[in-house]
Amino acid sequence: MPAPLASRWVSSAASERRVYVVERRTGWASWFDPAARQWGPARQLQLPEGNNTASVESWAACGVTTSGGGGASERLLVLAGGGGGNVSLWGVDGDTLLLDAEANNTSMPPEMSERLGGAGSIAAAAAGAASGYVYNASEPSKGAVRYELVDAGVGGGHGSYSDSDSKNDRHEKTWGKRSSGGSRWEWEWLPCPPAAAAAMSTSSSAVVVFACCGSSSAPNK
């Protein structure tokens, strides 16, 4: 493993070809090819011009998308947290590990990142190709946010809904405008079940479990 990534604070995302690794505090990234048994280049992630990389307090690998036959071109998805509580999601070229300012990048709705209790300790779980969950690694009982890239022709325009009158426990979904290619990002707030939150508050360690399904409906209560 490249020296800048020799840390206990790493996150990872995998495709059929590679395992991508990102150091959560410094943003150093690389990939490993299991078939060739070799590491790719190591690069410290930098936000595109016009964005303040120094304000990022935590990074997290959160998915890998592919295009072309046999996944010839891969794009690593990363979350960048910090900058006044903002959490943004960026596409990174799988070969060069350079962030792509022209990709379908997005930001978590501010009200959701605020509920997570800050963006300085974000982590991703159950990350798929372009979906997964974001939570506060320091305070997982705060709840979680589900993200998903929805293809063209699926769903409606942009907006949001809420299915409860309780500010702290409501289940919400927010979706943005479609990109030029027709896809769009969806964000869902998922409250932590009271029993799980109580268990976390009395234990020095906790296991965070997310239930994954193909439905975009609200979770069972």
Tab-separated table of C-alpha atoms in Angstrom:
chain	number	residue	atom	x	y	z
A	1	MET	CA	0.000	0.000	0.000
A	2	PRO	CA	1.343	3.494	-0.824
A	3	ALA	CA	2.811	5.196	2.257
A	4	PRO	CA	0.290	8.086	2.447
A	5	LEU	CA	-2.493	5.494	2.800
A	6	ALA	CA	-0.889	3.453	5.577
A	7	SER	CA	-3.481	4.640	8.079
A	8	ARG	CA	-6.316	3.198	10.148
A	9	TRP	CA	-8.554	6.024	8.892
A	10	VAL	CA	-9.304	4.783	5.395
A	11	SER	CA	-12.499	4.187	3.440
A	12	SER	CA	-12.899	2.023	0.373
A	13	ALA	CA	-15.147	1.290	-2.599
A	14	ALA	CA	-14.806	-1.569	-5.071
A	15	SER	CA	-15.639	-2.394	-8.671
A	16	GLU	CA	-15.157	-5.673	-10.533
A	17	ARG	CA	-11.644	-4.528	-11.472
A	18	ARG	CA	-10.287	-2.514	-8.561
A	19	VAL	CA	-10.484	-1.602	-4.909
A	20	TYR	CA	-10.241	2.161	-4.366
A	21	VAL	CA	-8.936	3.455	-1.028
A	22	VAL	CA	-9.183	7.005	0.371
A	23	GLU	CA	-7.520	8.265	3.560
A	24	ARG	CA	-10.373	9.958	5.390
A	25	ARG	CA	-8.455	12.855	6.956
A	26	THR	CA	-5.912	13.817	4.289
A	27	GLY	CA	-7.700	12.829	1.077
A	28	TRP	CA	-4.866	10.690	-0.272
A	29	ALA	CA	-6.260	8.089	-2.679
A	30	SER	CA	-5.099	5.092	-4.693
A	31	TRP	CA	-6.431	1.855	-6.135
A	32	PHE	CA	-5.433	-1.811	-6.039
A	33	ASP	CA	-5.811	-4.235	-8.955
A	34	PRO	CA	-6.291	-7.744	-7.455
A	35	ALA	CA	-5.757	-9.517	-10.794
A	36	ALA	CA	-2.414	-7.811	-11.432
A	37	ARG	CA	-1.591	-7.653	-7.699
A	38	GLN	CA	-0.382	-4.090	-7.974
A	39	TRP	CA	-1.237	-0.628	-6.726
A	40	GLY	CA	-1.999	2.316	-8.970
A	41	PRO	CA	-0.796	5.898	-8.465
A	42	ALA	CA	-1.291	7.690	-5.160
A	43	ARG	CA	-2.727	11.203	-5.348
A	44	GLN	CA	-4.059	13.678	-2.801
A	45	LEU	CA	-7.562	14.650	-3.870
A	46	GLN	CA	-8.042	18.301	-4.761
A	47	LEU	CA	-11.375	20.001	-5.357
A	48	PRO	CA	-11.745	21.713	-8.758
A	49	GLU	CA	-10.734	25.366	-9.104
A	50	GLY	CA	-13.103	27.681	-7.286
A	51	ASN	CA	-13.576	25.296	-4.343
A	52	ASN	CA	-11.632	25.410	-1.077
A	53	THR	CA	-9.855	22.059	-0.631
A	54	ALA	CA	-8.338	23.262	2.651
A	55	SER	CA	-11.835	23.490	4.158
A	56	VAL	CA	-12.443	19.734	3.723
A	57	GLU	CA	-12.210	17.993	7.097
A	58	SER	CA	-13.082	14.453	6.027
A	59	TRP	CA	-13.249	12.343	2.856
A	60	ALA	CA	-15.057	9.093	2.124
A	61	ALA	CA	-15.098	6.763	-0.876
A	62	CYS	CA	-18.784	6.102	-1.584
A	63	GLY	CA	-19.151	4.214	-4.887
A	64	VAL	CA	-17.765	3.377	-8.318
A	65	THR	CA	-19.576	3.867	-11.616
A	66	THR	CA	-18.508	2.432	-14.955
A	67	SER	CA	-19.018	3.244	-18.625
A	68	GLY	CA	-17.937	1.552	-21.817
A	69	GLY	CA	-17.740	-2.153	-22.554
A	70	GLY	CA	-16.471	-4.274	-19.694
A	71	GLY	CA	-16.243	-1.257	-17.396
A	72	ALA	CA	-13.446	0.207	-19.503
A	73	SER	CA	-13.826	3.598	-17.832
A	74	GLU	CA	-14.405	3.874	-14.099
A	75	ARG	CA	-15.289	6.819	-11.922
A	76	LEU	CA	-14.764	6.798	-8.161
A	77	LEU	CA	-17.366	8.698	-6.137
A	78	VAL	CA	-16.127	10.538	-3.046
A	79	LEU	CA	-17.775	12.575	-0.313
A	80	ALA	CA	-16.048	15.712	0.971
A	81	GLY	CA	-17.205	17.053	4.331
A	82	GLY	CA	-16.395	20.361	5.975
A	83	GLY	CA	-16.542	23.952	4.850
A	84	GLY	CA	-19.188	25.149	7.271
A	85	GLY	CA	-21.015	21.826	7.486
A	86	ASN	CA	-21.318	21.255	3.758
A	87	VAL	CA	-21.139	17.696	2.374
A	88	SER	CA	-20.474	17.448	-1.354
A	89	LEU	CA	-20.237	14.442	-3.661
A	90	TRP	CA	-17.713	14.381	-6.512
A	91	GLY	CA	-16.731	12.148	-9.402
A	92	VAL	CA	-13.057	11.165	-9.664
A	93	ASP	CA	-11.384	9.728	-12.760
A	94	GLY	CA	-10.591	6.105	-11.921
A	95	ASP	CA	-7.201	6.136	-13.656
A	96	THR	CA	-5.764	9.554	-12.813
A	97	LEU	CA	-7.666	10.128	-9.513
A	98	LEU	CA	-8.378	13.714	-10.568
A	99	LEU	CA	-11.731	15.223	-9.593
A	100	ASP	CA	-13.907	15.998	-12.597
A	101	ALA	CA	-15.581	19.416	-12.387
A	102	GLU	CA	-17.781	18.502	-15.377
A	103	ALA	CA	-19.223	15.357	-13.767
A	104	ASN	CA	-22.692	15.171	-12.219
A	105	ASN	CA	-21.495	16.490	-8.857
A	106	THR	CA	-23.906	17.411	-6.097
A	107	SER	CA	-24.240	18.536	-2.475
A	108	MET	CA	-26.251	17.092	0.377
A	109	PRO	CA	-29.217	19.329	1.326
A	110	PRO	CA	-27.996	21.654	4.125
A	111	GLU	CA	-30.775	20.644	6.523
A	112	MET	CA	-29.686	17.016	6.291
A	113	SER	CA	-25.976	17.681	6.814
A	114	GLU	CA	-26.935	19.860	9.801
A	115	ARG	CA	-28.900	16.979	11.324
A	116	LEU	CA	-25.899	14.688	10.973
A	117	GLY	CA	-24.230	16.952	13.507
A	118	GLY	CA	-21.429	18.305	11.347
A	119	ALA	CA	-19.472	17.239	8.286
A	120	GLY	CA	-16.073	16.743	9.902
A	121	SER	CA	-16.488	13.017	10.569
A	122	ILE	CA	-18.554	11.656	7.703
A	123	ALA	CA	-18.440	7.999	6.690
A	124	ALA	CA	-20.185	5.921	4.037
A	125	ALA	CA	-21.733	2.470	4.452
A	126	ALA	CA	-23.297	-0.124	2.138
A	127	ALA	CA	-21.998	1.804	-0.858
A	128	GLY	CA	-23.093	0.393	-4.197
A	129	ALA	CA	-22.240	1.570	-7.695
A	130	ALA	CA	-23.969	4.924	-7.169
A	131	SER	CA	-25.888	4.627	-3.912
A	132	GLY	CA	-25.269	4.181	-0.218
A	133	TYR	CA	-25.607	5.789	3.180
A	134	VAL	CA	-23.777	8.672	4.858
A	135	TYR	CA	-23.560	8.959	8.634
A	136	ASN	CA	-21.585	10.756	11.320
A	137	ALA	CA	-18.902	8.287	12.421
A	138	SER	CA	-18.540	10.115	15.759
A	139	GLU	CA	-22.290	10.139	16.464
A	140	PRO	CA	-24.036	7.407	14.430
A	141	SER	CA	-27.183	7.729	16.540
A	142	LYS	CA	-27.895	11.041	14.798
A	143	GLY	CA	-29.329	9.126	11.838
A	144	ALA	CA	-28.209	8.650	8.253
A	145	VAL	CA	-28.700	10.025	4.764
A	146	ARG	CA	-29.236	7.738	1.787
A	147	TYR	CA	-27.957	8.910	-1.604
A	148	GLU	CA	-28.688	7.468	-5.049
A	149	LEU	CA	-28.023	8.450	-8.649
A	150	VAL	CA	-31.285	7.965	-10.547
A	151	ASP	CA	-31.148	7.345	-14.287
A	152	ALA	CA	-32.926	9.372	-16.943
A	153	GLY	CA	-36.618	8.602	-17.245
A	154	VAL	CA	-37.013	7.543	-13.599
A	155	GLY	CA	-39.100	9.708	-11.267
A	156	GLY	CA	-40.216	13.287	-11.716
A	157	GLY	CA	-38.572	16.700	-11.653
A	158	HIS	CA	-36.996	18.193	-8.564
A	159	GLY	CA	-38.409	18.882	-5.115
A	160	SER	CA	-38.904	17.155	-1.778
A	161	TYR	CA	-41.423	15.446	0.485
A	162	SER	CA	-41.814	14.644	4.181
A	163	ASP	CA	-44.079	11.964	5.675
A	164	SER	CA	-44.137	13.090	9.330
A	165	ASP	CA	-44.805	16.234	11.338
A	166	SER	CA	-41.995	15.478	13.785
A	167	LYS	CA	-38.997	17.646	12.964
A	168	ASN	CA	-36.462	15.269	14.470
A	169	ASP	CA	-37.916	11.935	13.333
A	170	ARG	CA	-39.424	12.674	9.944
A	171	HIS	CA	-38.423	10.738	6.875
A	172	GLU	CA	-37.579	13.092	4.044
A	173	LYS	CA	-36.495	12.807	0.449
A	174	THR	CA	-34.964	15.591	-1.633
A	175	TRP	CA	-34.014	15.357	-5.269
A	176	GLY	CA	-32.199	17.794	-7.498
A	177	LYS	CA	-32.468	18.933	-11.074
A	178	ARG	CA	-31.474	16.519	-13.795
A	179	SER	CA	-28.079	16.819	-15.412
A	180	SER	CA	-27.616	17.305	-19.140
A	181	GLY	CA	-27.546	13.514	-19.432
A	182	GLY	CA	-30.904	13.200	-17.680
A	183	SER	CA	-29.759	11.619	-14.396
A	184	ARG	CA	-30.202	13.206	-10.974
A	185	TRP	CA	-29.182	12.622	-7.358
A	186	GLU	CA	-31.698	11.774	-4.640
A	187	TRP	CA	-31.114	12.276	-0.906
A	188	GLU	CA	-33.196	10.681	1.873
A	189	TRP	CA	-33.027	11.415	5.594
A	190	LEU	CA	-33.370	8.231	7.682
A	191	PRO	CA	-33.862	8.710	11.441
A	192	CYS	CA	-32.082	6.310	13.765
A	193	PRO	CA	-34.611	3.953	15.442
A	194	PRO	CA	-35.038	4.952	19.121
A	195	ALA	CA	-33.965	1.508	20.384
A	196	ALA	CA	-30.744	1.660	18.366
A	197	ALA	CA	-30.031	5.225	19.507
A	198	ALA	CA	-30.522	4.201	23.143
A	199	ALA	CA	-28.129	1.261	22.742
A	200	MET	CA	-25.474	3.506	21.213
A	201	SER	CA	-25.764	6.035	24.042
A	202	THR	CA	-24.935	3.400	26.661
A	203	SER	CA	-22.123	1.623	24.816
A	204	SER	CA	-18.568	2.715	24.100
A	205	SER	CA	-18.743	0.963	20.743
A	206	ALA	CA	-21.542	0.378	18.283
A	207	VAL	CA	-22.222	-1.545	15.122
A	208	VAL	CA	-24.071	0.497	12.524
A	209	VAL	CA	-26.435	-1.583	10.377
A	210	PHE	CA	-28.377	-0.253	7.417
A	211	ALA	CA	-31.243	-2.113	5.755
A	212	CYS	CA	-30.898	-1.931	1.987
A	213	CYS	CA	-33.672	-2.422	-0.499
A	214	GLY	CA	-34.576	-1.412	-4.026
A	215	SER	CA	-37.613	0.581	-2.951
A	216	SER	CA	-37.482	4.345	-2.483
A	217	SER	CA	-40.446	4.341	-0.097
A	218	ALA	CA	-40.189	5.356	3.539
A	219	PRO	CA	-38.762	2.749	5.936
A	220	ASN	CA	-41.060	0.731	8.157
A	221	LYS	CA	-41.879	2.372	11.459
